[in-house]
CSV table of C-alpha atoms in Angstrom, one decimal:
chain,number,residue,atom,x,y,z
A,974,UNK,CA,93.8,138.9,125.5
A,975,UNK,CA,95.2,135.7,124.9
A,976,UNK,CA,93.2,133.4,123.1
A,977,UNK,CA,92.3,130.0,123.8
A,978,UNK,CA,93.8,128.5,120.4
A,979,UNK,CA,96.8,129.9,121.4
A,980,UNK,CA,96.8,128.4,125.0
A,981,UNK,CA,96.1,124.9,123.2
A,982,UNK,CA,99.0,125.3,120.7
A,983,UNK,CA,101.4,125.2,124.0
A,984,UNK,CA,99.2,123.3,126.3
A,985,UNK,CA,98.9,120.1,123.5
A,986,UNK,CA,102.7,119.9,123.1
A,987,UNK,CA,103.5,119.9,126.7
A,988,UNK,CA,100.7,116.8,127.4
A,989,UNK,CA,102.5,115.1,125.0
A,990,UNK,CA,105.7,115.4,125.8
A,991,UNK,CA,104.9,115.1,129.3
A,992,UNK,CA,103.7,111.6,129.0
A,993,UNK,CA,107.3,110.1,130.1
A,994,UNK,CA,107.6,112.7,132.6
A,995,UNK,CA,104.7,112.0,134.5
A,996,UNK,CA,103.1,115.4,134.4
A,997,UNK,CA,100.5,115.3,131.8
A,998,UNK,CA,98.4,113.1,134.4
A,999,UNK,CA,94.8,112.0,133.9
A,1000,UNK,CA,93.0,114.9,135.6
A,1001,UNK,CA,95.1,117.4,133.9
A,1002,UNK,CA,94.0,116.0,130.5
A,1003,UNK,CA,90.3,115.7,131.5
A,1004,UNK,CA,90.3,119.5,132.6
A,1005,UNK,CA,91.8,120.7,129.6
A,1006,UNK,CA,89.4,118.6,127.5
A,1007,UNK,CA,86.5,120.0,129.1
A,1008,UNK,CA,88.1,123.6,128.9
A,1009,UNK,CA,88.2,122.9,125.2
A,1010,UNK,CA,84.7,122.1,124.9
A,1011,UNK,CA,83.2,124.9,127.0
A,1012,UNK,CA,85.1,127.4,124.9
A,1013,UNK,CA,84.7,125.8,121.1
A,1014,UNK,CA,82.0,127.1,118.8
A,1015,UNK,CA,78.6,125.4,119.7
A,1016,UNK,CA,78.0,123.1,116.4
A,1017,UNK,CA,81.6,121.5,116.9
A,1018,UNK,CA,81.0,120.7,120.4
A,1019,UNK,CA,77.9,119.1,119.2
A,1020,UNK,CA,79.5,116.8,116.4
A,1021,UNK,CA,82.3,115.8,119.0
A,1022,UNK,CA,79.8,114.7,121.6
A,1023,UNK,CA,78.0,112.9,118.9
A,1024,UNK,CA,80.5,110.8,117.4
A,1025,UNK,CA,82.9,110.6,120.6
A,1026,UNK,CA,81.3,111.1,123.9
A,1027,UNK,CA,80.6,107.5,124.4
A,1028,UNK,CA,84.4,106.5,125.1
A,1029,UNK,CA,85.7,109.3,126.2
A,1030,UNK,CA,83.1,109.4,128.9
A,1031,UNK,CA,83.6,106.0,129.8
A,1032,UNK,CA,87.3,106.4,130.6
A,1033,UNK,CA,86.6,109.2,132.7
A,1034,UNK,CA,84.0,107.4,134.7
A,1035,UNK,CA,85.9,104.6,135.0
A,1036,UNK,CA,88.7,106.5,136.6
A,1037,UNK,CA,85.8,108.4,138.8
A,1038,UNK,CA,83.0,106.0,139.3
A,1039,UNK,CA,81.2,108.2,141.7
A,1040,UNK,CA,80.7,110.8,138.9
A,1041,UNK,CA,77.2,110.7,137.5
A,1042,UNK,CA,78.4,111.1,133.8
A,1043,UNK,CA,77.4,108.9,131.0
A,1044,UNK,CA,78.3,108.7,127.4
A,1045,UNK,CA,74.5,108.6,126.0
A,1046,UNK,CA,73.6,111.6,128.0
A,1047,UNK,CA,76.4,113.5,126.5
A,1048,UNK,CA,75.3,112.1,122.9
A,1049,UNK,CA,72.0,113.3,123.4
A,1050,UNK,CA,73.3,116.4,124.5
A,1051,UNK,CA,74.9,117.0,121.5
A,1052,UNK,CA,72.1,116.4,119.5
A,1053,UNK,CA,70.5,118.9,121.4
A,1054,UNK,CA,72.9,121.6,121.0
A,1055,UNK,CA,72.9,120.9,117.1
A,1056,UNK,CA,69.1,121.1,116.9
A,1057,UNK,CA,69.1,124.1,115.1
A,1058,UNK,CA,71.3,122.4,112.5
A,1059,UNK,CA,69.0,120.0,111.8
A,1060,UNK,CA,66.1,121.4,109.9
A,1061,UNK,CA,64.6,119.1,107.2
A,1062,UNK,CA,67.3,116.7,108.2
A,1063,UNK,CA,65.1,113.5,107.7
A,1064,UNK,CA,63.7,115.0,104.0
A,1065,UNK,CA,67.0,115.8,102.7
A,1066,UNK,CA,68.9,112.8,104.0
A,1067,UNK,CA,66.2,109.8,103.4
A,1068,UNK,CA,68.3,108.4,100.8
A,1069,UNK,CA,70.9,107.8,103.6
A,1070,UNK,CA,68.7,106.9,106.3
A,1071,UNK,CA,67.2,104.1,103.9
A,1072,UNK,CA,70.7,102.9,103.1
A,1073,UNK,CA,72.0,102.9,107.0
A,1074,UNK,CA,69.1,100.7,107.8
A,1075,UNK,CA,69.8,98.3,105.2
A,1076,UNK,CA,73.1,97.9,106.5
A,1077,UNK,CA,71.5,97.5,109.9
A,1078,UNK,CA,69.2,94.7,108.8
A,1079,UNK,CA,72.4,92.7,107.3
A,1080,UNK,CA,74.1,92.9,110.7
A,1081,UNK,CA,70.6,92.3,112.5
A,1082,UNK,CA,70.3,89.2,110.6
A,1083,UNK,CA,74.2,88.4,111.1
A,1084,UNK,CA,73.2,89.0,114.6
A,1085,UNK,CA,70.1,86.8,115.1
A,1086,UNK,CA,71.8,83.9,113.3
A,1087,UNK,CA,74.7,84.1,115.6
A,1088,UNK,CA,75.5,82.7,118.8
A,1089,UNK,CA,74.4,85.8,120.5
A,1090,UNK,CA,77.5,85.8,123.1
A,1091,UNK,CA,78.2,88.7,125.2
A,1092,UNK,CA,81.0,89.9,122.3
A,1093,UNK,CA,78.0,89.8,119.6
A,1094,UNK,CA,75.6,91.6,122.2
A,1095,UNK,CA,78.4,94.7,122.6
A,1096,UNK,CA,79.0,94.7,118.9
A,1097,UNK,CA,75.6,94.9,118.0
A,1098,UNK,CA,74.2,97.6,120.4
A,1099,UNK,CA,77.9,99.2,119.4
A,1100,UNK,CA,76.7,99.3,115.4
A,1101,UNK,CA,72.9,100.5,116.2
A,1102,UNK,CA,74.2,103.5,118.5
A,1103,UNK,CA,77.3,104.2,116.9
A,1104,UNK,CA,75.7,104.0,113.5
A,1105,UNK,CA,72.7,106.5,114.4
A,1106,UNK,CA,74.7,109.2,116.2
A,1107,UNK,CA,77.9,108.8,113.6
A,1108,UNK,CA,75.2,109.4,110.7
A,1109,UNK,CA,74.1,112.5,112.7
A,1110,UNK,CA,77.7,113.7,113.7
A,1111,UNK,CA,79.0,113.4,110.3
A,1112,UNK,CA,75.8,115.4,108.7
A,1113,UNK,CA,76.7,118.2,111.1
A,1114,UNK,CA,80.5,118.1,110.6
A,1115,UNK,CA,79.9,118.3,106.8
A,1116,UNK,CA,77.1,120.8,106.2
A,1117,UNK,CA,77.4,123.2,109.3
A,1118,UNK,CA,78.9,126.7,108.1
A,1119,UNK,CA,79.8,127.3,112.0
A,1120,UNK,CA,82.1,124.1,112.7
A,1121,UNK,CA,85.2,125.0,113.7
A,1122,UNK,CA,87.5,122.3,112.3
A,1123,UNK,CA,90.8,123.2,114.3
A,1124,UNK,CA,88.6,123.0,117.3
A,1125,UNK,CA,87.3,119.8,116.9
A,1126,UNK,CA,91.1,118.5,116.2
A,1127,UNK,CA,91.9,120.0,119.6
A,1128,UNK,CA,89.1,117.9,121.1
A,1129,UNK,CA,90.0,115.1,119.5
A,1130,UNK,CA,93.8,114.8,120.1
A,1131,UNK,CA,92.7,115.9,124.1
A,1132,UNK,CA,90.8,112.8,123.8
A,1133,UNK,CA,93.2,110.7,122.5
A,1134,UNK,CA,95.5,112.0,125.4
A,1135,UNK,CA,92.7,111.1,128.0
A,1136,UNK,CA,92.7,107.7,126.5
A,1137,UNK,CA,96.1,107.1,126.8
A,1138,UNK,CA,96.4,108.5,130.5
A,1139,UNK,CA,93.3,106.2,131.5
A,1140,UNK,CA,95.3,103.3,130.7
A,1141,UNK,CA,98.3,104.6,132.2
A,1142,UNK,CA,96.2,105.5,135.6
A,1143,UNK,CA,94.0,102.4,135.5
A,1144,UNK,CA,96.3,99.7,134.9
A,1145,UNK,CA,99.8,101.4,135.9
A,1146,UNK,CA,101.6,101.1,132.5
A,1147,UNK,CA,105.5,101.5,133.0
A,1148,UNK,CA,106.0,105.1,131.2
A,1149,UNK,CA,108.8,105.1,128.5
A,1150,UNK,CA,110.9,107.8,127.5
A,1151,UNK,CA,110.1,110.2,125.1
A,1152,UNK,CA,111.5,108.2,121.9
A,1153,UNK,CA,110.4,105.0,123.0
A,1154,UNK,CA,107.7,103.9,120.5
A,1155,UNK,CA,107.2,100.0,121.9
A,1156,UNK,CA,106.3,100.4,125.6
A,1157,UNK,CA,102.5,101.7,125.2
A,1158,UNK,CA,101.6,99.3,122.6
A,1159,UNK,CA,103.4,96.2,124.2
A,1160,UNK,CA,101.9,97.1,127.5
A,1161,UNK,CA,98.5,97.8,126.4
A,1162,UNK,CA,98.6,94.1,124.7
A,1163,UNK,CA,98.9,92.6,128.1
A,1164,UNK,CA,96.0,94.6,129.4
A,1165,UNK,CA,94.2,93.4,126.3
A,1166,UNK,CA,94.9,89.8,126.8
A,1167,UNK,CA,94.0,90.0,130.9
A,1168,UNK,CA,91.2,92.6,130.7
A,1169,UNK,CA,89.4,91.2,127.4
A,1170,UNK,CA,86.6,94.3,127.5
A,1171,UNK,CA,89.0,97.4,128.3
A,1172,UNK,CA,87.0,100.3,126.9
A,1173,UNK,CA,90.2,101.8,124.8
A,1174,UNK,CA,93.3,100.6,123.5
A,1175,UNK,CA,96.4,101.7,121.3
A,1176,UNK,CA,94.2,101.4,118.4
A,1177,UNK,CA,91.9,103.8,119.8
A,1178,UNK,CA,94.1,106.3,120.6
A,1179,UNK,CA,96.1,106.1,117.4
A,1180,UNK,CA,93.2,106.2,115.0
A,1181,UNK,CA,91.4,109.0,117.2
A,1182,UNK,CA,94.6,111.1,116.6
A,1183,UNK,CA,94.9,110.2,112.9
A,1184,UNK,CA,91.3,111.2,112.9
A,1185,UNK,CA,91.7,114.7,114.3
A,1186,UNK,CA,94.8,115.2,111.9
A,1187,UNK,CA,92.4,114.2,109.1
A,1188,UNK,CA,89.7,116.7,110.2
A,1189,UNK,CA,92.1,119.5,110.2
A,1190,UNK,CA,93.9,118.8,107.0
A,1191,UNK,CA,90.5,118.6,105.2
A,1192,UNK,CA,89.7,122.1,105.7
A,1193,UNK,CA,89.8,124.1,102.4
A,1194,UNK,CA,92.6,127.0,103.5
A,1195,UNK,CA,95.5,125.8,105.2
A,1196,UNK,CA,98.4,127.6,107.0
A,1197,UNK,CA,101.8,126.1,106.5
A,1198,UNK,CA,103.0,126.7,110.0
A,1199,UNK,CA,99.7,124.9,111.2
A,1200,UNK,CA,100.3,121.9,109.4
A,1201,UNK,CA,103.9,121.6,110.6
A,1202,UNK,CA,102.3,121.9,113.9
A,1203,UNK,CA,100.0,119.3,113.6
A,1204,UNK,CA,101.9,116.6,111.8
A,1205,UNK,CA,104.7,116.6,114.4
A,1206,UNK,CA,102.3,116.5,117.4
A,1207,UNK,CA,100.2,114.2,116.0
A,1208,UNK,CA,102.6,112.3,114.1
A,1209,UNK,CA,104.6,111.8,117.8
A,1210,UNK,CA,101.6,110.8,119.1
A,1211,UNK,CA,100.4,108.2,116.8
A,1212,UNK,CA,104.1,106.7,116.8
A,1213,UNK,CA,103.6,106.7,120.8
A,1214,UNK,CA,100.6,105.1,120.9
A,1215,UNK,CA,102.1,102.2,118.3
A,1216,UNK,CA,99.2,101.9,115.9
A,1217,UNK,CA,100.5,101.1,112.6
A,1218,UNK,CA,97.1,102.1,110.6
A,1219,UNK,CA,97.3,105.2,112.1
A,1220,UNK,CA,100.8,106.1,110.9
A,1221,UNK,CA,99.6,105.0,107.7
A,1222,UNK,CA,96.4,107.3,107.7
A,1223,UNK,CA,98.9,110.4,108.9
A,1224,UNK,CA,100.7,109.7,105.9
A,1225,UNK,CA,98.2,108.9,103.1
A,1226,UNK,CA,96.1,112.1,104.5
A,1227,UNK,CA,99.3,114.2,104.2
A,1228,UNK,CA,99.8,112.6,100.4
A,1229,UNK,CA,96.2,113.0,99.6
A,1230,UNK,CA,96.1,116.5,100.5
A,1231,UNK,CA,98.9,117.6,98.8
A,1232,UNK,CA,98.0,115.5,95.6
A,1233,UNK,CA,94.4,116.0,95.0
A,1234,UNK,CA,92.9,118.9,96.7
A,1235,UNK,CA,95.0,122.0,95.5
A,1236,UNK,CA,92.7,124.6,94.0
A,1237,UNK,CA,95.2,126.5,91.9
A,1238,UNK,CA,95.7,123.6,89.5
A,1239,UNK,CA,93.8,121.2,87.6
A,1240,UNK,CA,95.8,118.3,87.2
A,1241,UNK,CA,98.9,116.6,89.1
A,1242,UNK,CA,102.1,117.4,88.3
A,1243,UNK,CA,105.2,115.5,87.9
A,1244,UNK,CA,106.8,117.2,90.5
A,1245,UNK,CA,104.1,116.8,93.1
A,1246,UNK,CA,104.7,113.0,92.1
A,1247,UNK,CA,108.0,113.0,92.5
A,1248,UNK,CA,107.6,115.2,95.9
A,1249,UNK,CA,105.1,112.8,97.5
A,1250,UNK,CA,107.5,109.6,96.5
A,1251,UNK,CA,110.4,111.4,98.3
A,1252,UNK,CA,108.3,112.1,101.1
A,1253,UNK,CA,107.0,108.5,101.6
A,1254,UNK,CA,110.4,107.0,101.0
A,1255,UNK,CA,111.7,109.8,104.0
A,1256,UNK,CA,109.0,108.7,106.5
A,1257,UNK,CA,109.5,105.1,105.6
A,1258,UNK,CA,113.3,105.8,106.2
A,1259,UNK,CA,112.8,107.7,109.3
A,1260,UNK,CA,110.1,104.9,110.8
A,1261,UNK,CA,113.5,102.2,110.2
A,1262,UNK,CA,115.5,104.3,112.5
A,1263,UNK,CA,113.4,104.3,115.1
A,1264,UNK,CA,113.2,100.8,116.0
A,1265,UNK,CA,109.6,100.1,116.4
A,1266,UNK,CA,109.0,96.6,117.0
A,1267,UNK,CA,105.8,96.1,115.4
A,1268,UNK,CA,106.8,97.8,112.0
A,1269,UNK,CA,110.0,95.5,112.0
A,1270,UNK,CA,108.0,92.8,112.4
A,1271,UNK,CA,105.4,93.7,109.6
A,1272,UNK,CA,108.4,95.0,107.3
A,1273,UNK,CA,110.4,91.5,108.2
A,1274,UNK,CA,107.8,89.0,107.9
A,1275,UNK,CA,104.6,90.7,106.1
A,1276,UNK,CA,101.2,91.4,107.5
A,1277,UNK,CA,101.8,89.5,111.4
A,1278,UNK,CA,97.7,89.3,111.3
A,1279,UNK,CA,97.6,86.3,108.3
A,1280,UNK,CA,96.4,83.9,111.2
A,1281,UNK,CA,93.5,85.9,111.8
A,1282,UNK,CA,92.7,86.2,107.9
A,1283,UNK,CA,93.3,82.4,107.6
A,1284,UNK,CA,91.0,81.9,110.3
A,1285,UNK,CA,88.0,83.9,108.9
A,1286,UNK,CA,88.6,82.3,105.4
A,1287,UNK,CA,88.2,78.9,107.2
A,1288,UNK,CA,85.1,80.1,109.0
A,1289,UNK,CA,83.9,81.3,105.5
A,1290,UNK,CA,84.7,78.3,103.6
A,1291,UNK,CA,82.6,76.3,106.9
A,1292,UNK,CA,80.0,78.7,106.6
A,1293,UNK,CA,79.5,80.3,103.1
A,1294,UNK,CA,76.4,81.6,102.9
A,1295,UNK,CA,75.5,83.3,105.9
A,1296,UNK,CA,78.8,83.2,107.7
A,1297,UNK,CA,79.2,82.2,111.4
A,1298,UNK,CA,76.9,84.8,112.5
A,1299,UNK,CA,77.6,88.0,114.7
A,1300,UNK,CA,80.4,86.9,117.2
A,1301,UNK,CA,81.2,83.7,115.6
A,1302,UNK,CA,84.9,84.7,115.0
A,1303,UNK,CA,85.4,84.9,118.5
A,1304,UNK,CA,83.4,81.9,119.3
A,1305,UNK,CA,85.6,80.0,117.2
A,1306,UNK,CA,88.5,81.5,117.7
A,1307,UNK,CA,89.0,83.5,120.8
A,1308,UNK,CA,89.7,86.7,119.2
A,1309,UNK,CA,86.9,89.3,118.9
A,1310,UNK,CA,87.4,90.3,115.4
A,1311,UNK,CA,89.9,89.5,112.2
A,1312,UNK,CA,90.9,93.4,111.9
A,1313,UNK,CA,89.9,93.6,108.4
A,1314,UNK,CA,86.3,94.7,107.4
A,1315,UNK,CA,86.2,92.2,104.5
A,1316,UNK,CA,87.5,89.4,106.6
A,1317,UNK,CA,84.8,89.9,109.4
A,1318,UNK,CA,82.0,90.1,106.6
A,1319,UNK,CA,83.3,87.0,105.3
A,1320,UNK,CA,83.2,84.9,108.4
A,1321,UNK,CA,80.4,86.2,110.4
A,1322,UNK,CA,78.1,87.8,107.4
A,1323,UNK,CA,79.2,85.1,104.6
A,1324,UNK,CA,78.6,85.3,100.6
A,1325,UNK,CA,75.0,86.9,101.5
A,1326,UNK,CA,76.2,89.8,103.8
A,1327,UNK,CA,79.6,90.5,101.8
A,1328,UNK,CA,77.4,90.7,98.1
A,1329,UNK,CA,74.5,92.8,99.9
A,1330,UNK,CA,76.9,95.2,101.5
A,1331,UNK,CA,78.9,95.8,98.5
A,1332,UNK,CA,76.1,96.3,95.8
A,1333,UNK,CA,74.4,98.6,98.3
A,1334,UNK,CA,77.5,100.6,98.5
A,1335,UNK,CA,78.3,100.8,94.8
A,1336,UNK,CA,74.6,101.7,93.7
A,1337,UNK,CA,74.5,104.1,96.5
A,1338,UNK,CA,77.7,106.1,94.9
A,1339,UNK,CA,76.9,105.7,91.4
A,1340,UNK,CA,73.2,106.8,91.9
A,1341,UNK,CA,74.0,109.9,94.0
A,1342,UNK,CA,77.4,110.6,91.8
A,1343,UNK,CA,79.4,110.9,94.7
A,1344,UNK,CA,82.9,112.6,93.3
A,1345,UNK,CA,86.3,112.6,94.7
A,1346,UNK,CA,86.3,116.4,95.1
A,1347,UNK,CA,83.0,116.5,96.8
A,1348,UNK,CA,83.0,119.5,98.9
A,1349,UNK,CA,80.8,120.4,102.4
A,1350,UNK,CA,79.4,123.4,103.2
A,1351,UNK,CA,82.0,124.1,105.7
A,1352,UNK,CA,84.9,123.7,103.4
A,1353,UNK,CA,85.9,120.1,104.6
A,1354,UNK,CA,86.9,117.7,101.9
A,1355,UNK,CA,84.6,114.7,102.8
A,1356,UNK,CA,87.0,112.3,101.2
A,1357,UNK,CA,89.9,112.7,103.5
A,1358,UNK,CA,87.4,111.9,106.2
A,1359,UNK,CA,86.3,108.7,104.5
A,1360,UNK,CA,89.8,107.5,103.7
A,1361,UNK,CA,91.1,107.7,107.2
A,1362,UNK,CA,87.8,105.6,108.0
A,1363,UNK,CA,88.5,103.1,105.2
A,1364,UNK,CA,91.9,102.5,106.3
A,1365,UNK,CA,90.8,101.6,109.7
A,1366,UNK,CA,88.1,99.7,108.5
A,1367,UNK,CA,90.6,97.6,106.3
A,1368,UNK,CA,93.5,97.2,109.2
A,1369,UNK,CA,91.6,97.4,112.5
A,1370,UNK,CA,88.4,97.8,114.2
A,1371,UNK,CA,85.4,95.9,114.2
A,1372,UNK,CA,81.6,96.3,112.7
A,1373,UNK,CA,80.9,98.7,115.7
A,1374,UNK,CA,83.5,101.0,114.4
A,1375,UNK,CA,83.6,100.3,110.8
A,1376,UNK,CA,79.9,101.4,110.7
A,1377,UNK,CA,81.4,105.0,110.8
A,1378,UNK,CA,82.4,104.6,107.5
A,1379,UNK,CA,78.9,103.8,106.1
A,1380,UNK,CA,77.3,106.5,108.2
A,1381,UNK,CA,79.9,109.2,106.8
A,1382,UNK,CA,79.2,107.8,103.2
A,1383,UNK,CA,75.5,107.4,103.3
A,1384,UNK,CA,74.9,111.1,104.9
A,1385,UNK,CA,76.7,112.4,101.8
A,1386,UNK,CA,73.7,112.9,99.5
A,1387,UNK,CA,72.1,114.8,102.3
A,1388,UNK,CA,75.0,117.0,102.3
A,1389,UNK,CA,74.9,117.6,98.4
A,1390,UNK,CA,71.4,118.6,99.1
A,1391,UNK,CA,71.9,121.0,101.6
A,1392,UNK,CA,74.6,122.6,99.3
A,1393,UNK,CA,72.7,122.9,96.4
A,1394,UNK,CA,69.7,124.2,98.5
A,1395,UNK,CA,71.7,127.1,100.0
A,1396,UNK,CA,73.4,128.0,97.0
A,1397,UNK,CA,70.1,128.5,95.4
A,1398,UNK,CA,68.9,130.6,98.3
A,1399,UNK,CA,72.0,132.8,97.9
A,1400,UNK,CA,71.4,133.3,94.4
A,1401,UNK,CA,68.2,134.2,94.5
A,1402,UNK,CA,68.7,136.8,97.4
A,1403,UNK,CA,71.7,138.3,95.4
A,1404,UNK,CA,69.2,138.7,92.4
């Protein structure tokens, strides 16, 4: 009998390659995602729904408004499916919960001191909702012995395809050729300007795909053939999306996994360093040959978001202590956010917010002895997941997206407690 995983080894390439040939239509992508969810391990489905049901269901309902499906309902379904994994969750995770509540309090202060415009309201609700569900979702992702990383990767890649097809179907984007890496970003930027509150954009698609690659590469045991498969097709999808931060994430995840998480050795060799430098140079050279407009602009003129950073700095100089409040950056500049969490904190939370969050995070890491090589119960390297989230926070995404980084970081003590407790139980059982 043909295993469903083998079907997706064929289906994912067909759907990605088929985008410029118009046969990877939206209904087919939705159907493939539904099939992948139905045939996946229960805990894996739960973690996926908790982390990604909201925007995915939003895209589906936008195309099919008559369907009685809602993101919040599916996130609650994820919580129900994962209920068996959440025994003593609150007692194990109370440190992380308290830290997350403190971050919520900082953002709440920013919201109530701000202009409370529509952008601020959407952002604030996103912070609370995404923060809570992400905390639980990452806890399950990093503690469950049953969770299947590769199935989760399939779901995220299919989600990226659903989002891309949503933009193509909803707004009739002109589809480029297979190796045209400019059409999608350029077209979706026009949509962003004309429709300020579009559910997704090229950044969401790119970073979802990069995170899919991170989930796969975080496994303790990897197969070289599968690494090449996901590197090629996740790489093609992020290139097609045109999200620079996603391309950078994929490269860093690959290098990090190669350098730091090799159980066969205790230290990095000169051979590994040389190979990594050569790989980075090779990827840099290949991307240069692809004639990607956004990368050419970045390489020739530097950071094309410097105007955002200058605007955020000017706002910080005007409101140094508490910032302009949540939504203040949009109120003053007309742009939703400055595409960097540090500058966003400067502009909207001020010195009080920056110092509070940096101090909290530093104390939390030191007090809980969070280490680089910290592993979780399902043999996933949480640091690789954190890296991909951190890159997104530094290059794109507003507070409602960046909250995932804090949620993933703050759940680690609970995961460590779970791991140590299970090791103790196993030792007692062996005796």
